[in-house]
């Protein structure tokens, strides 16, 4: 094993993670601006069914991208709150456990705030 090479790899990965964290805000902002543009098209322009479908598909993709950025931010925040656990061999398992717990929390299904499940089924025409 080349110890210096392994330490370099670890440092490079941590640097990459820090750089990504620093970019997350602007990446999310870009997605938010794109969503805002689409919402204004929906609000202001007359649209036919195929155009509506295209816009909804684009909104869905952007929402997925935004959710990924938000989840990545939460995982990085959890990592940073527990970074001191990297120092000791036995504590690294606790760091992984915290990260997995956060990841599982982020994977919970969305609960509607206003609409009931029945309202959504009616809106979507599901019986």
Coordinates of N, CA and C in Angstrom, one line a residue:
X1 N 0.9 -1.2 0.0 CA 0.0 0.0 0.0 C 0.9 1.2 0.0
X2 N 0.5 2.2 -0.9 CA 1.2 3.5 -0.9 C 0.5 4.4 0.0
X3 N 1.0 4.6 1.2 CA 0.3 5.4 2.2 C 0.1 6.9 1.7
X4 N 1.1 7.5 1.2 CA 1.0 8.9 0.7 C -0.1 9.0 -0.4
X5 N -0.1 8.0 -1.3 CA -1.1 8.1 -2.3 C -2.5 8.0 -1.8
X6 N -2.7 7.1 -0.8 CA -4.0 6.9 -0.2 C -4.5 8.2 0.6
X7 N -3.5 8.8 1.3 CA -3.9 10.1 2.0 C -4.2 11.2 1.0
X8 N -3.4 11.2 -0.1 CA -3.7 12.2 -1.2 C -5.1 12.0 -1.8
X9 N -5.5 10.7 -2.0 CA -6.8 10.4 -2.6 C -7.9 10.9 -1.6
X10 N -7.7 10.6 -0.3 CA -8.7 11.0 0.7 C -8.8 12.5 0.7
X11 N -7.7 13.2 0.7 CA -7.8 14.7 0.7 C -8.4 15.2 -0.5
X12 N -8.1 14.7 -1.7 CA -8.7 15.1 -2.9 C -10.2 14.9 -2.9
X13 N -10.7 13.8 -2.4 CA -12.1 13.5 -2.3 C -12.8 14.5 -1.3
X14 N -12.2 14.8 -0.2 CA -12.7 15.8 0.7 C -12.7 17.2 0.1
X15 N -11.7 17.6 -0.7 CA -11.7 18.8 -1.4 C -12.8 18.9 -2.4
X16 N -13.0 17.8 -3.2 CA -14.1 17.7 -4.1 C -15.4 18.0 -3.5
X17 N -15.6 17.4 -2.3 CA -16.9 17.5 -1.6 C -17.1 18.9 -1.1
X18 N -16.0 19.6 -0.6 CA -16.1 21.0 -0.2 C -16.5 21.9 -1.4
X19 N -15.8 21.6 -2.6 CA -16.1 22.5 -3.7 C -17.5 22.3 -4.2
X20 N -18.0 21.1 -4.2 CA -19.4 20.8 -4.5 C -20.4 21.5 -3.6
X21 N -20.1 21.5 -2.3 CA -20.9 22.2 -1.3 C -21.0 23.7 -1.6
X22 N -19.8 24.2 -2.0 CA -19.8 25.7 -2.3 C -20.6 26.0 -3.5
X23 N -20.8 25.1 -4.4 CA -21.5 25.3 -5.6 C -23.0 25.1 -5.5
X24 N -23.4 24.3 -4.5 CA -24.8 23.9 -4.3 C -25.8 25.1 -4.3
X25 N -25.5 26.2 -3.7 CA -26.4 27.3 -3.6 C -26.6 27.9 -5.0
X26 N -25.6 28.1 -5.8 CA -25.8 28.6 -7.1 C -26.4 27.6 -8.0
X27 N -26.2 26.4 -7.9 CA -26.8 25.3 -8.7 C -28.3 25.3 -8.4
X28 N -28.7 25.4 -7.1 CA -30.1 25.4 -6.7 C -30.7 26.7 -7.2
X29 N -30.0 27.8 -7.1 CA -30.6 29.1 -7.6 C -30.9 29.1 -9.1
X30 N -30.0 28.5 -9.9 CA -30.2 28.3 -11.3 C -31.5 27.5 -11.6
X31 N -31.7 26.4 -10.9 CA -32.9 25.6 -11.1 C -34.1 26.5 -10.7
X32 N -34.0 27.2 -9.6 CA -35.1 28.0 -9.2 C -35.5 29.1 -10.2
X33 N -34.5 29.7 -10.8 CA -34.7 30.7 -11.9 C -35.4 30.0 -13.1
X34 N -35.0 28.8 -13.4 CA -35.6 28.1 -14.6 C -37.1 27.8 -14.2
X35 N -37.3 27.3 -13.0 CA -38.7 27.1 -12.6 C -39.5 28.3 -12.6
X36 N -39.0 29.4 -12.2 CA -39.7 30.7 -12.2 C -40.1 31.1 -13.6
X37 N -39.1 30.9 -14.6 CA -39.4 31.2 -16.0 C -40.6 30.3 -16.5
X38 N -40.6 29.1 -16.1 CA -41.7 28.2 -16.6 C -43.0 28.6 -15.9
X39 N -43.0 28.9 -14.7 CA -44.2 29.3 -14.0 C -44.8 30.6 -14.7
X40 N -44.0 31.5 -15.1 CA -44.4 32.7 -15.7 C -45.0 32.4 -17.1
X41 N -44.4 31.4 -17.8 CA -45.0 31.0 -19.1 C -46.4 30.5 -18.9
X42 N -46.5 29.6 -17.9 CA -47.8 29.0 -17.6 C -48.8 30.1 -17.2
X43 N -48.4 31.1 -16.4 CA -49.3 32.2 -16.0 C -49.7 33.1 -17.1
X44 N -48.7 33.4 -18.0 CA -48.9 34.5 -19.0 C -49.3 34.1 -20.4
X45 N -48.9 32.9 -20.8 CA -49.0 32.5 -22.2 C -50.2 31.5 -22.4
X46 N -50.9 31.7 -23.5 CA -51.9 30.6 -23.8 C -51.2 29.4 -24.3
X47 N -51.5 28.2 -23.7 CA -50.8 27.0 -24.1 C -51.7 25.9 -24.5
X48 N -51.3 25.1 -25.5 CA -52.1 24.0 -25.9 C -51.7 22.8 -25.1
X49 N -52.4 21.7 -25.2 CA -52.1 20.5 -24.4 C -50.7 20.0 -24.6
X50 N -50.2 19.8 -25.8 CA -48.8 19.4 -25.9 C -47.7 20.3 -25.3
X51 N -48.0 21.6 -25.4 CA -47.1 22.6 -24.7 C -47.2 22.4 -23.2
X52 N -48.3 22.3 -22.7 CA -48.5 22.1 -21.2 C -47.8 20.8 -20.8
X53 N -47.9 19.8 -21.6 CA -47.2 18.5 -21.3 C -45.7 18.7 -21.2
X54 N -45.2 19.4 -22.2 CA -43.7 19.6 -22.3 C -43.3 20.4 -21.0
X55 N -44.0 21.5 -20.7 CA -43.7 22.3 -19.5 C -43.7 21.5 -18.3
X56 N -44.8 20.7 -18.1 CA -44.9 19.9 -16.9 C -43.7 18.9 -16.8
X57 N -43.3 18.3 -17.9 CA -42.2 17.4 -17.9 C -40.9 18.1 -17.5
X58 N -40.7 19.3 -18.0 CA -39.5 20.1 -17.7 C -39.6 20.5 -16.2
X59 N -40.7 20.9 -15.7 CA -40.8 21.2 -14.3 C -40.5 20.0 -13.4
X60 N -41.0 18.8 -13.8 CA -40.7 17.6 -13.1 C -39.2 17.3 -13.0
X61 N -38.5 17.4 -14.2 CA -37.1 17.2 -14.2 C -36.3 18.2 -13.3
X62 N -36.7 19.5 -13.4 CA -36.1 20.5 -12.6 C -36.3 20.3 -11.1
X63 N -37.5 19.8 -10.8 CA -37.9 19.5 -9.4 C -37.0 18.3 -8.8
X64 N -36.8 17.3 -9.7 CA -35.9 16.2 -9.3 C -34.5 16.7 -9.1
X65 N -34.0 17.6 -10.0 CA -32.7 18.1 -9.8 C -32.6 18.9 -8.5
X66 N -33.6 19.8 -8.3 CA -33.6 20.6 -7.1 C -33.6 19.7 -5.8
X67 N -34.4 18.7 -5.8 CA -34.5 17.8 -4.7 C -33.1 17.1 -4.5
X68 N -32.4 16.7 -5.5 CA -31.1 16.1 -5.4 C -30.1 17.1 -4.7
X69 N -30.2 18.4 -5.2 CA -29.3 19.4 -4.6 C -29.6 19.6 -3.1
X70 N -30.9 19.6 -2.8 CA -31.3 19.8 -1.4 C -30.9 18.6 -0.5
X71 N -31.1 17.4 -1.0 CA -30.6 16.2 -0.3 C -29.1 16.2 -0.1
X72 N -28.4 16.5 -1.2 CA -26.9 16.6 -1.1 C -26.5 17.6 0.0
X73 N -27.2 18.7 0.0 CA -26.8 19.7 1.0 C -27.0 19.2 2.4
X74 N -28.2 18.5 2.6 CA -28.5 18.0 4.0 C -27.4 16.9 4.4
X75 N -27.0 16.1 3.4 CA -26.0 15.0 3.7 C -24.7 15.7 4.0
X76 N -24.3 16.7 3.3 CA -23.0 17.4 3.5 C -23.1 18.1 4.9
X77 N -24.2 18.7 5.2 CA -24.4 19.4 6.5 C -24.3 18.3 7.6
X78 N -24.9 17.2 7.5 CA -24.7 16.1 8.5 C -23.3 15.7 8.6
X79 N -22.6 15.5 7.5 CA -21.2 15.2 7.5 C -20.4 16.2 8.2
X80 N -20.6 17.5 7.9 CA -19.8 18.5 8.6 C -20.1 18.6 10.1
X81 N -21.3 18.4 10.5 CA -21.7 18.4 11.9 C -21.0 17.2 12.6
X82 N -20.6 16.2 11.9 CA -20.0 15.0 12.5 C -18.6 14.7 12.1
X83 N -18.0 15.7 11.4 CA -16.7 15.5 10.8 C -15.6 15.1 11.8
X84 N -15.7 15.5 13.1 CA -14.7 15.1 14.1 C -14.7 13.6 14.3
X85 N -15.7 12.9 13.8 CA -15.7 11.5 14.0 C -14.8 10.8 13.0
X86 N -14.3 11.5 12.0 CA -13.4 10.9 11.0 C -12.0 10.6 11.7
X87 N -11.7 11.3 12.7 CA -10.4 11.2 13.4 C -10.1 9.8 13.9
X88 N -11.1 9.2 14.5 CA -10.9 7.9 15.2 C -11.5 6.8 14.4
X89 N -10.8 5.7 14.3 CA -11.3 4.5 13.6 C -12.7 4.1 14.0
X90 N -12.9 3.9 15.3 CA -14.2 3.4 15.8 C -15.3 4.4 15.6
X91 N -15.0 5.7 15.6 CA -16.1 6.7 15.4 C -16.6 6.8 14.0
X92 N -15.8 6.3 13.0 CA -16.2 6.5 11.6 C -17.5 5.7 11.3
X93 N -17.7 4.6 12.0 CA -19.0 3.9 11.9 C -20.2 4.7 12.3
X94 N -19.9 5.5 13.4 CA -21.0 6.4 13.9 C -21.3 7.5 12.9
X95 N -20.3 8.0 12.2 CA -20.4 9.0 11.1 C -21.3 8.4 10.0
X96 N -21.0 7.2 9.6 CA -21.7 6.5 8.5 C -23.2 6.3 9.0
X97 N -23.4 5.9 10.2 CA -24.7 5.7 10.8 C -25.5 7.0 10.7
X98 N -24.9 8.1 11.1 CA -25.6 9.4 11.0 C -26.0 9.8 9.6
X99 N -25.0 9.6 8.7 CA -25.3 9.9 7.3 C -26.4 9.0 6.7
X100 N -26.4 7.7 7.1 CA -27.5 6.8 6.6 C -28.8 7.2 7.2
X101 N -28.8 7.6 8.5 CA -30.0 8.0 9.1 C -30.6 9.3 8.4
X102 N -29.7 10.2 8.1 CA -30.1 11.4 7.4 C -30.7 11.1 6.0
X103 N -30.0 10.2 5.3 CA -30.4 9.8 4.0 C -31.7 9.1 4.0
X104 N -32.0 8.3 5.0 CA -33.3 7.6 5.1 C -34.4 8.6 5.4
X105 N -34.1 9.6 6.2 CA -35.1 10.6 6.5 C -35.4 11.4 5.2
X106 N -34.4 11.6 4.4 CA -34.7 12.4 3.2 C -35.5 11.6 2.1
X107 N -35.5 10.3 2.3 CA -36.2 9.4 1.3 C -37.7 9.2 1.7
X108 N -38.1 9.8 2.8 CA -39.5 9.7 3.2 C -40.4 10.2 2.2
X109 N -41.6 9.6 2.0 CA -42.5 10.1 1.0 C -43.1 11.5 1.4
X110 N -43.4 12.3 0.4 CA -44.0 13.6 0.7 C -45.4 13.5 1.2
X111 N -45.7 14.3 2.2 CA -47.0 14.3 2.8 C -47.6 15.7 2.4
X112 N -48.8 15.6 1.7 CA -49.5 16.8 1.3 C -49.8 17.7 2.5
X113 N -49.7 19.0 2.2 CA -49.9 20.0 3.3 C -51.4 20.5 3.2
X114 N -51.9 20.6 2.1 CA -53.3 21.1 1.9 C -54.2 20.1 1.3
X115 N -53.8 19.6 0.2 CA -54.7 18.6 -0.5 C -54.7 17.3 0.2
X116 N -55.9 16.6 0.2 CA -55.9 15.3 0.7 C -55.6 14.3 -0.4
X117 N -55.4 13.1 0.0 CA -55.1 12.1 -1.1 C -56.3 12.0 -2.0
X118 N -57.5 12.1 -1.5 CA -58.8 12.1 -2.3 C -58.8 13.3 -3.2
X119 N -58.4 14.4 -2.8 CA -58.4 15.6 -3.6 C -57.4 15.4 -4.8
X120 N -56.3 14.8 -4.5 CA -55.3 14.6 -5.6 C -55.8 13.6 -6.6
X121 N -56.5 12.5 -6.1 CA -57.0 11.5 -7.0 C -58.1 12.2 -7.9
X122 N -58.9 13.0 -7.3 CA -59.9 13.7 -8.1 C -59.3 14.6 -9.1
X123 N -58.3 15.4 -8.7 CA -57.6 16.3 -9.6 C -57.0 15.5 -10.8
X124 N -56.4 14.4 -10.5 CA -55.8 13.6 -11.6 C -56.7 12.7 -12.3
X125 N -57.9 12.6 -11.9 CA -58.9 11.8 -12.6 C -58.7 10.3 -12.3
X126 N -58.2 10.0 -11.1 CA -58.0 8.6 -10.7 C -59.1 8.2 -9.9
X127 N -59.6 7.0 -10.1 CA -60.8 6.5 -9.4 C -60.4 5.5 -8.3

